[in-house]
Amino acid sequence: MNAALALGDDALVLSHRLGEWAGHAPVLEEEVALANIALDLLGQARLLLSFVGDEDQLAYLREERAFRNVQLVEQPNGDFAHTIARQLYFSVYQHLLYEELAAGEGEFADLAAKAVKEVAYHRDHAEQWVLRLGDGTTESHERMQLALDALWRFSGELFEPVEGVDIDFNTLRDSWLAAVTSVVDRATLALPSGPQSGAWAAGAGRQGLHTEPFGRMLAEMQHLHRSHPGASW
Amino acid sequence: MAAVTADQTTQGTAGTADEAEAERLAAFDHAVAADDRIEPRDWMPDAYRASLIRQMAQHAHSEIIGMQPEANWISRAPSLRRKAILMAKVQDEAGHGLYLYSAAETLGTSREELLDKLHAGRQRYSSIFNYPTLTWADVGAIGWLVDGAAITNQVPLCRCSYGPYARAMVRICKEESFHQRQGYELLLALSRGTPAQHEMAQDAVNRWWWPSLMMFGPPDDASAHSAQSMAWKIKRHSNDELRRRFVDICVPQAQALGLALPDPDIRWNEELGQHDYGEIDWTEFQEVLKGNGPCNEQRLTQRRTAHEKGAWVREAAAAYADKHAARPGTAGAAAQPVEATA
């Protein structure tokens, strides 16, 4: 598996999901923040995909089975709490991963060094909202807990080793768990207790096995590009 | 003023108050005449304040509702570069809305109050955003024509008599010009692309041209607020003057794009040194303003729904801020919502 493709697809797909919030956010400041994060991720995706080939060919002309993103990032937005839970799990992972990569000498060191600042902001944004929703009203507390629980089973996949990414994924898992536990505690929420992956889901996204909503997302994303073969935009 | 003199003779105190009022009005008129800026703490006539709130609120609402027709294409943008540009643009619009609500708040209203009025249909937004984006080329037509019309309208507002509004416009116009160039460039790529792309671009221009001309408002002889706004130097030019300026700008741009403007009556008028153009369908304009445009219902419903579905999130943030402000030793927590934990 190509590491740039895996990391690039993560960023591309999550960026797309966040872009779906435009015009629907709960408050204007979140219109700005969610679009900002989506743009950062899209920028990372474009760099990573261009390590592999033509960014548009890769984004628009691959079918579902050829995408290498984790299943977590393709999950539908749900309510704001689901979006924030997804963002917490992913941005803590991405922040820890990029810090490691930036400190190393691998092919992603430069990219990670630049992206780590953006990702630190994404992580802070997610953590601050988990605190507010968890420790806000009874309703927001319940919604935040439901969202953390619902997405928990996609979190294990984040720590399946990615070939070509030269870090210890077990250490990454420990750091991630410590960070997420700390935020969840402070937010007066409970760490979800179920398995971190389904019976056959661990690493599935990285192998091109996705969840059902993903195909529909790609249909929308790719439709126009595919309708005009060879055109430039 | 006769009335003032009469008051002075009969009621000493009231007369002094009226005199003071007349002095303040004279100072205000003098400041406007001298092209000084009126600032939030300065005295201003109630009608000036009300007129500015109306105009700035409508402007802010237009930025917010205006996100919808373009956001409609974010998930389908045909290249990653175009997708990034479009997302950045929609993000800028939310930012412009925020500047403008802040500027309006200096006049003693609040964002919540203005949004409530928008949601209740008691304040307007630009009629243009009641038209649908049916193809990708519409994103380009909006950038070129709609943002182009907005800039033509807004550049003179950078010299508006009310300081906070003028300063917001300086910032907004810079970003709008950038969007306008990007929209033009998008259409140029389509116009020079495949025959299907060219056709898509022409179709979009056909549908957006007349609604863009309507953005300048009713003709001068039917414009309710124009004369007073111009006297107060909120507005600097009449609707028809700005509209004609816009046509003059667009004609050569359309030629350079290789796209036709859908008006057989456009021609250069040698004598006047400007373009003549065809009659605008004012019935359609009135219908859209009344709420009967193609997307009025949809736009307002989406805005209301986003607001209502977000209520629990805003309540959570407020409850959290209250809890953390109430704790002893965390006096600054409400003003500084970022927790100080390492």
XYZ file of C-alpha atoms in Angstrom:
575
model
C 0.000 0.000 0.000
C 1.172 3.477 -0.830
C 1.482 5.542 2.360
C 0.939 8.892 0.622
C -2.268 7.517 -0.855
C -3.506 6.326 2.541
C -2.777 9.607 4.326
C -3.915 11.672 1.336
C -7.224 9.816 1.092
C -7.856 10.346 4.816
C -7.449 14.094 4.383
C -9.395 14.236 1.107
C -12.406 12.340 2.397
C -12.646 14.149 5.737
C -12.276 17.479 3.936
C -15.205 16.535 1.717
C -17.384 15.628 4.675
C -16.565 18.905 6.457
C -17.338 20.814 3.254
C -20.878 19.438 3.452
C -21.424 21.604 6.547
C -21.145 24.869 4.582
C -24.342 26.816 5.136
C -25.615 24.399 7.792
C -23.415 25.111 10.830
C -24.951 25.917 14.234
C -23.279 29.334 14.462
C -21.443 31.573 11.990
C -18.103 31.128 13.726
C -18.401 27.396 13.025
C -19.069 28.048 9.338
C -15.658 29.689 9.332
C -13.948 27.079 11.519
C -15.260 23.970 9.732
C -14.471 25.404 6.309
C -11.040 26.366 7.568
C -10.304 22.820 8.724
C -11.719 21.393 5.495
C -9.398 23.655 3.508
C -6.342 22.680 5.533
C -7.140 19.018 4.976
C -7.739 19.543 1.275
C -4.346 21.243 1.033
C -2.697 18.258 2.719
C -4.587 15.862 0.446
C -3.442 17.673 -2.688
C 0.206 17.544 -1.614
C 0.047 13.898 -0.612
C -1.831 12.770 -3.716
C 0.584 14.621 -5.947
C 3.385 12.473 -4.461
C 1.556 9.554 -6.075
C 0.332 10.992 -9.387
C -2.190 13.468 -10.768
C -4.343 14.727 -7.893
C -7.529 14.984 -9.948
C -7.167 11.591 -11.586
C -6.667 10.088 -8.158
C -9.557 11.929 -6.547
C -12.093 11.686 -9.327
C -11.348 8.574 -11.342
C -10.712 5.901 -8.737
C -13.595 3.753 -7.622
C -14.535 2.982 -4.070
C -12.409 -0.167 -3.773
C -9.267 1.757 -4.707
C -9.544 4.351 -1.926
C -7.264 3.779 1.061
C -8.738 6.088 3.711
C -9.793 4.815 7.111
C -13.520 4.218 7.479
C -13.734 6.773 10.289
C -13.329 9.777 7.963
C -16.000 8.618 5.515
C -18.719 8.417 8.186
C -21.607 10.813 7.513
C -21.631 14.094 9.445
C -24.631 13.225 11.610
C -25.394 15.925 14.157
C -22.756 18.407 15.331
C -21.692 16.030 18.129
C -20.991 13.227 15.607
C -18.916 15.578 13.504
C -16.994 16.659 16.600
C -16.466 13.081 17.820
C -15.112 12.086 14.396
C -12.945 15.187 14.446
C -11.623 14.435 17.940
C -10.661 10.842 17.136
C -9.076 11.782 13.838
C -7.323 15.028 14.719
C -5.705 13.619 17.864
C -4.454 10.706 15.743
C -3.269 12.966 12.945
C -1.585 15.374 15.341
C 0.376 12.620 17.103
C 1.223 10.989 13.773
C 2.446 14.201 12.147
C 4.494 15.118 15.203
C 6.274 11.775 14.883
C 6.739 12.143 11.148
C 7.987 15.718 11.473
C 10.596 14.597 13.980
C 11.829 11.815 11.688
C 13.665 11.855 8.395
C 11.183 9.963 6.245
C 9.650 11.208 2.990
C 6.799 12.913 4.868
C 8.943 14.895 7.317
C 8.666 18.221 5.458
C 4.969 17.912 4.804
C 4.303 16.869 8.406
C 6.355 19.762 9.759
C 4.129 22.193 7.890
C 0.845 20.383 8.526
C 1.421 19.787 12.223
C 0.585 23.428 13.008
C -2.737 23.144 11.189
C -3.529 19.841 12.812
C -2.775 21.207 16.293
C -5.451 23.805 15.643
C -7.928 21.139 14.453
C -7.259 19.125 17.576
C -7.747 22.117 19.853
C -11.001 22.993 18.096
C -12.328 19.440 18.524
C -11.232 19.211 22.166
C -12.790 22.548 23.064
C -16.109 21.450 21.574
C -16.023 18.067 23.327
C -15.613 19.983 26.599
C -18.471 22.348 25.806
C -20.871 19.695 24.603
C -19.936 17.168 27.295
C -20.015 19.693 30.125
C -22.765 21.897 28.672
C -26.461 20.974 28.994
C -28.050 17.578 29.668
C -29.010 17.307 26.015
C -25.558 18.177 24.695
C -23.966 15.780 27.186
C -26.164 12.921 25.953
C -25.592 13.730 22.294
C -21.824 13.925 22.771
C -21.744 10.591 24.590
C -23.867 8.931 21.882
C -21.545 10.262 19.188
C -18.368 9.115 20.946
C -19.929 5.660 21.402
C -21.179 5.417 17.825
C -17.816 6.183 16.243
C -15.672 4.281 18.725
C -15.674 1.106 16.643
C -13.917 2.975 13.829
C -11.078 4.178 16.051
C -9.064 0.938 16.146
C -8.393 1.132 12.447
C -6.285 4.251 12.955
C -3.515 2.125 14.476
C -3.158 -0.519 11.783
C 0.388 -0.026 10.555
C 0.689 1.794 7.241
C 3.433 0.428 5.071
C 6.004 3.143 4.434
C 5.086 5.108 7.546
C 8.024 4.403 9.776
C 6.623 4.870 13.253
C 5.509 2.571 16.047
C 1.721 2.356 15.786
C 1.432 0.671 19.191
C 3.022 3.678 20.875
C 0.742 5.887 18.801
C -2.275 3.960 20.083
C -1.173 4.443 23.713
C -0.608 8.185 23.286
C -3.917 8.541 21.480
C -5.807 6.683 24.176
C -4.231 8.794 26.910
C -5.074 12.045 25.103
C -8.653 11.061 24.295
C -9.233 9.739 27.821
C -8.050 13.013 29.299
C -10.428 15.110 27.179
C -13.350 12.772 27.713
C -12.779 12.857 31.487
C -12.582 16.621 31.610
C -15.776 16.789 29.556
C -17.532 14.667 32.245
C -18.082 11.941 29.633
C -17.287 8.229 29.708
C -14.712 6.585 27.475
C -16.670 4.191 25.221
C -16.247 0.604 26.372
C -16.956 -1.512 23.285
C -14.441 -2.958 20.860
C -12.439 -0.462 18.834
C -13.183 -2.323 15.642
C -15.726 -4.724 14.209
C -14.901 -8.381 13.598
C -13.532 -7.748 10.128
C -13.248 -3.954 10.047
C -9.736 -3.478 11.417
C -7.622 -2.065 8.636
C -10.437 -2.568 6.136
C -10.471 1.000 4.810
C -6.754 0.790 4.167
C -7.471 -2.328 2.082
C -10.194 -0.594 0.080
C -13.100 -2.099 2.015
C -15.430 0.749 2.944
C -18.807 1.390 4.513
C -21.971 1.915 2.478
C -22.229 5.733 2.760
C -18.838 6.094 1.068
C -19.979 5.011 -2.404
C -22.731 7.587 -2.367
C -20.280 10.273 -1.265
C -17.976 9.415 -4.170
C -20.887 9.381 -6.634
C -21.622 12.982 -5.750
C -17.993 14.068 -5.606
C -16.990 12.505 -8.923
C -20.130 12.959 -10.995
C -19.306 16.197 -12.802
C -15.669 15.353 -13.432
C -16.612 11.947 -14.863
C -19.351 13.474 -17.049
C -16.763 15.401 -19.067
C -13.931 12.962 -19.767
C -10.653 14.676 -20.536
C -11.973 18.189 -19.927
C -9.923 20.622 -17.900
C -11.476 22.965 -15.374
C -37.235 77.191 13.510
C -40.522 78.744 14.601
C -41.552 75.800 16.744
C -38.337 75.968 18.719
C -38.746 79.676 19.391
C -42.306 79.183 20.599
C -41.192 76.389 22.933
C -38.426 78.555 24.297
C -40.780 81.308 25.317
C -43.295 79.030 26.998
C -41.122 76.218 28.426
C -37.586 77.181 29.283
C -36.142 73.691 29.904
C -37.702 72.018 26.864
C -36.466 74.891 24.768
C -32.899 74.300 25.921
C -33.212 70.612 25.095
C -34.486 71.419 21.625
C -31.729 73.922 21.157
C -29.158 71.324 22.141
C -30.806 68.900 19.694
C -30.627 71.477 16.921
C -26.962 72.066 17.703
C -26.218 68.361 17.558
C -28.038 68.070 14.245
C -26.076 71.023 12.893
C -22.820 69.420 14.017
C -23.866 66.131 12.391
C -24.814 67.840 9.116
C -21.543 69.716 9.177
C -19.551 66.522 9.705
C -21.350 64.799 6.822
C -20.845 67.805 4.553
C -17.136 67.915 5.438
C -16.783 64.183 4.626
C -15.849 63.423 8.239
C -16.692 59.980 9.505
C -19.559 59.470 11.948
C -18.402 57.119 14.704
C -20.476 54.914 17.065
C -20.310 57.302 20.038
C -21.202 60.366 17.963
C -24.707 61.725 18.020
C -26.713 60.850 14.919
C -30.342 61.320 13.840
C -32.566 58.345 14.706
C -33.525 57.952 11.070
C -29.828 57.804 10.041
C -29.240 55.086 12.631
C -32.315 53.137 11.519
C -31.424 53.462 7.855
C -27.880 52.202 8.459
C -29.085 49.281 10.547
C -31.499 48.326 7.771
C -28.856 48.534 5.053
C -26.026 46.874 7.016
C -28.299 44.075 8.243
C -29.481 43.429 4.707
C -25.879 43.404 3.570
C -24.841 40.960 6.330
C -27.831 38.705 5.620
C -26.889 38.670 1.925
C -23.446 37.328 2.777
C -24.958 34.555 4.890
C -27.754 33.544 2.517
C -25.309 34.009 -0.371
C -23.264 31.095 0.942
C -26.029 28.679 -0.062
C -26.097 28.867 -3.877
C -22.320 28.398 -4.011
C -22.046 25.853 -1.210
C -24.485 23.859 -3.338
C -21.487 23.003 -5.577
C -18.720 22.389 -3.029
C -19.342 18.637 -2.951
C -19.373 18.450 -6.775
C -16.536 20.813 -7.733
C -14.807 19.186 -10.711
C -11.172 19.590 -9.612
C -9.458 19.823 -6.249
C -8.097 23.255 -7.085
C -11.578 24.598 -7.859
C -12.944 22.919 -4.769
C -10.359 24.658 -2.569
C -11.110 28.034 -4.181
C -14.845 27.580 -3.702
C -14.538 26.485 -0.077
C -12.296 29.464 0.662
C -14.807 31.768 -0.960
C -17.767 30.466 1.004
C -15.676 30.732 4.160
C -14.878 34.374 3.295
C -18.596 35.064 2.950
C -19.259 33.793 6.470
C -16.408 36.076 7.598
C -17.926 39.053 5.760
C -21.229 38.336 7.474
C -19.428 38.411 10.809
C -17.710 41.773 10.077
C -20.982 43.297 8.984
C -22.977 42.069 11.977
C -20.242 43.481 14.237
C -20.353 46.789 12.390
C -24.154 46.867 12.729
C -23.847 46.118 16.456
C -22.010 49.422 16.925
C -25.405 51.034 16.239
C -27.026 49.424 19.255
C -28.557 46.286 17.792
C -27.338 42.691 18.182
C -26.537 39.851 15.814
C -29.207 37.680 17.484
C -31.833 40.344 16.976
C -30.887 40.796 13.318
C -30.839 37.054 12.644
C -34.253 36.706 14.290
C -35.576 39.379 11.933
C -34.043 37.611 8.936
C -35.573 34.300 9.990
C -38.963 35.941 10.534
C -38.799 37.460 7.039
C -38.780 40.974 8.494
C -35.416 41.951 7.010
C -34.303 41.277 3.474
C -31.251 39.955 1.718
C -30.165 40.528 -1.869
C -32.718 39.266 -4.393
C -29.960 37.602 -6.431
C -29.579 34.715 -3.997
C -33.105 33.535 -4.747
C -31.883 32.140 -8.056
C -30.691 28.511 -8.238
C -27.204 27.260 -9.173
C -28.021 24.620 -11.766
C -24.596 23.876 -13.230
C -20.956 24.267 -12.281
C -20.708 27.288 -14.603
C -23.144 29.129 -12.316
C -20.339 29.277 -9.751
C -18.269 31.209 -12.303
C -21.173 33.427 -13.347
C -21.793 34.313 -9.703
C -18.133 35.220 -9.264
C -17.958 37.312 -12.401
C -21.383 38.963 -12.496
C -22.807 38.826 -8.986
C -19.549 39.671 -7.223
C -18.799 42.175 -9.983
C -22.114 43.942 -9.347
C -21.536 43.769 -5.603
C -18.107 45.394 -5.985
C -19.500 48.152 -8.202
C -22.064 48.809 -5.469
C -19.684 48.444 -2.562
C -16.530 50.281 -3.584
C -18.278 53.652 -3.078
C -19.376 52.386 0.371
C -15.704 52.449 1.391
C -16.281 56.228 1.579
C -19.621 55.917 3.360
C -20.213 58.495 6.119
C -20.498 55.870 8.853
C -16.965 54.874 9.918
C -17.459 51.228 10.973
C -19.356 50.419 7.770
C -16.784 52.155 5.571
C -13.917 50.272 7.243
C -15.696 46.916 6.933
C -16.196 47.616 3.236
C -12.501 48.302 2.614
C -11.683 44.851 3.899
C -14.586 43.132 2.185
C -13.974 44.752 -1.201
C -10.398 43.454 -1.323
C -11.583 39.885 -0.873
C -14.542 40.335 -3.221
C -12.272 41.553 -6.030
C -10.234 38.419 -5.621
C -13.373 36.244 -5.846
C -14.534 38.145 -8.876
C -11.282 37.467 -10.734
C -11.468 33.794 -9.791
C -15.047 33.573 -11.099
C -14.018 35.214 -14.354
C -11.105 32.818 -14.691
C -13.407 29.846 -14.049
C -15.716 30.982 -16.867
C -12.759 31.603 -19.150
C -11.572 28.017 -18.634
C -15.059 26.754 -19.527
C -15.470 29.103 -22.457
C -12.162 27.894 -23.924
C -12.817 24.275 -22.989
C -14.869 21.615 -24.753
C -18.041 22.595 -26.667
C -20.113 21.217 -23.782
C -18.206 23.384 -21.292
C -18.584 26.460 -23.499
C -22.306 25.851 -23.758
C -22.535 25.453 -19.986
C -20.798 28.816 -19.516
C -23.053 30.606 -22.007
C -26.167 29.147 -20.402
C -25.057 30.358 -16.971
C -24.395 33.892 -18.248
C -27.818 33.880 -19.929
C -29.484 33.045 -16.634
C -27.436 35.354 -14.337
C -27.121 38.510 -16.432
C -30.524 40.112 -15.778
C -30.733 39.157 -12.100
C -27.263 40.741 -11.675
C -28.505 44.012 -13.161
C -31.398 43.888 -10.694
C -28.886 43.868 -7.814
C -28.543 47.638 -8.182
C -32.114 48.050 -7.010
C -35.133 49.741 -8.531
C -34.724 52.553 -11.067
C -33.929 55.961 -9.576
C -37.476 57.269 -9.920
C -38.804 54.294 -7.893
C -36.131 53.998 -5.210
C -37.602 54.702 -1.761
C -34.420 55.251 0.229
C -32.035 56.682 -2.362
C -32.436 60.434 -1.959
C -32.054 60.403 1.823
C -29.157 57.904 1.705
C -27.346 60.113 -0.783
C -27.946 63.230 1.321
C -26.427 61.407 4.304
C -23.552 60.141 2.142
C -24.354 56.555 2.962
C -24.825 56.141 -0.755
C -22.639 58.034 -3.189
C -24.222 57.196 -6.547
C -27.709 56.433 -7.779
C -28.872 52.910 -8.637
C -29.075 53.627 -12.354
C -25.673 55.312 -12.399
C -24.007 52.264 -10.823
C -25.964 49.863 -13.031
C -24.771 51.630 -16.168
C -21.211 51.666 -14.885
C -21.501 47.889 -14.395
C -22.790 47.335 -17.953
C -19.885 49.398 -19.295
C -17.439 47.189 -17.364
C -19.069 43.899 -18.404
C -19.388 44.418 -22.156
C -15.648 44.210 -22.931
C -15.181 41.455 -20.329
C -17.860 39.344 -22.040
C -16.067 39.860 -25.355
C -12.781 38.763 -23.835
C -14.531 35.702 -22.419
C -15.979 34.837 -25.799
C -19.477 34.794 -24.299
C -22.532 36.789 -25.336
C -24.637 38.924 -23.006
C -28.315 37.962 -23.442
C -29.485 41.438 -24.430
C -29.890 42.325 -28.132
C -30.317 45.996 -27.193
C -26.832 46.491 -25.785
C -24.927 48.911 -27.981
C -22.405 51.669 -27.581
C -23.953 55.119 -27.441
C -21.363 57.399 -29.003
C -23.101 60.561 -27.944
C -23.333 59.674 -24.237
C -20.071 57.699 -24.141
C -21.760 54.723 -22.510
C -23.728 51.594 -23.339
C -27.442 51.524 -23.869
C -29.120 48.334 -22.728
C -32.544 46.703 -22.788
C -35.416 47.025 -20.365
C -35.198 45.126 -17.092
C -38.166 42.947 -16.177
C -39.245 44.859 -13.074
C -42.229 42.579 -12.577
C -39.869 39.666 -12.012
C -37.797 41.832 -9.645
C -40.879 42.706 -7.595
C -41.994 39.077 -7.485
C -38.600 37.943 -6.185
C -38.608 40.720 -3.577
C -42.081 39.648 -2.472
C -40.803 36.135 -1.847
C -41.947 34.514 -5.083
C -38.549 33.904 -6.667
C -37.361 30.394 -7.510
C -35.514 29.782 -4.210
C -36.859 32.262 -1.633
C -38.616 29.582 0.381
C -35.697 27.140 0.173
C -33.051 29.703 1.203
C -34.924 30.929 4.245
C -35.923 27.420 5.282
C -32.318 26.210 5.149
C -31.167 29.220 7.192
C -33.899 28.719 9.790
C -33.251 24.988 9.948
C -29.511 25.458 10.478
C -30.275 27.938 13.256
C -32.906 25.740 14.936
C -30.862 22.548 14.645
C -27.904 24.427 16.104
C -29.802 25.732 19.132
C -28.657 22.908 21.421
C -25.029 23.569 20.456
C -25.287 27.270 21.262
C -27.071 26.449 24.524
C -24.299 24.012 25.432
C -21.613 26.628 24.791
C -23.502 29.165 26.926
C -24.068 26.678 29.758
C -20.404 25.704 29.711
C -19.303 29.350 29.802
C -21.654 30.015 32.737
C -20.380 27.035 34.727
C -16.772 27.940 34.192
C -17.264 31.644 34.819
C -19.052 30.865 38.103
C -16.191 28.833 39.534
C -14.128 30.704 42.105
C -10.717 31.702 40.871
C -11.667 31.502 37.185
C -12.990 35.018 36.732
C -11.540 35.276 33.254
C -13.046 32.010 32.024
C -16.035 33.532 30.264
C -13.981 36.019 28.312
C -11.249 33.499 27.561
C -12.970 30.209 26.780
C -9.793 28.210 26.208
C -9.088 26.110 29.287
C -5.769 26.700 30.940
C -5.111 23.024 31.532
C -1.912 21.725 30.005
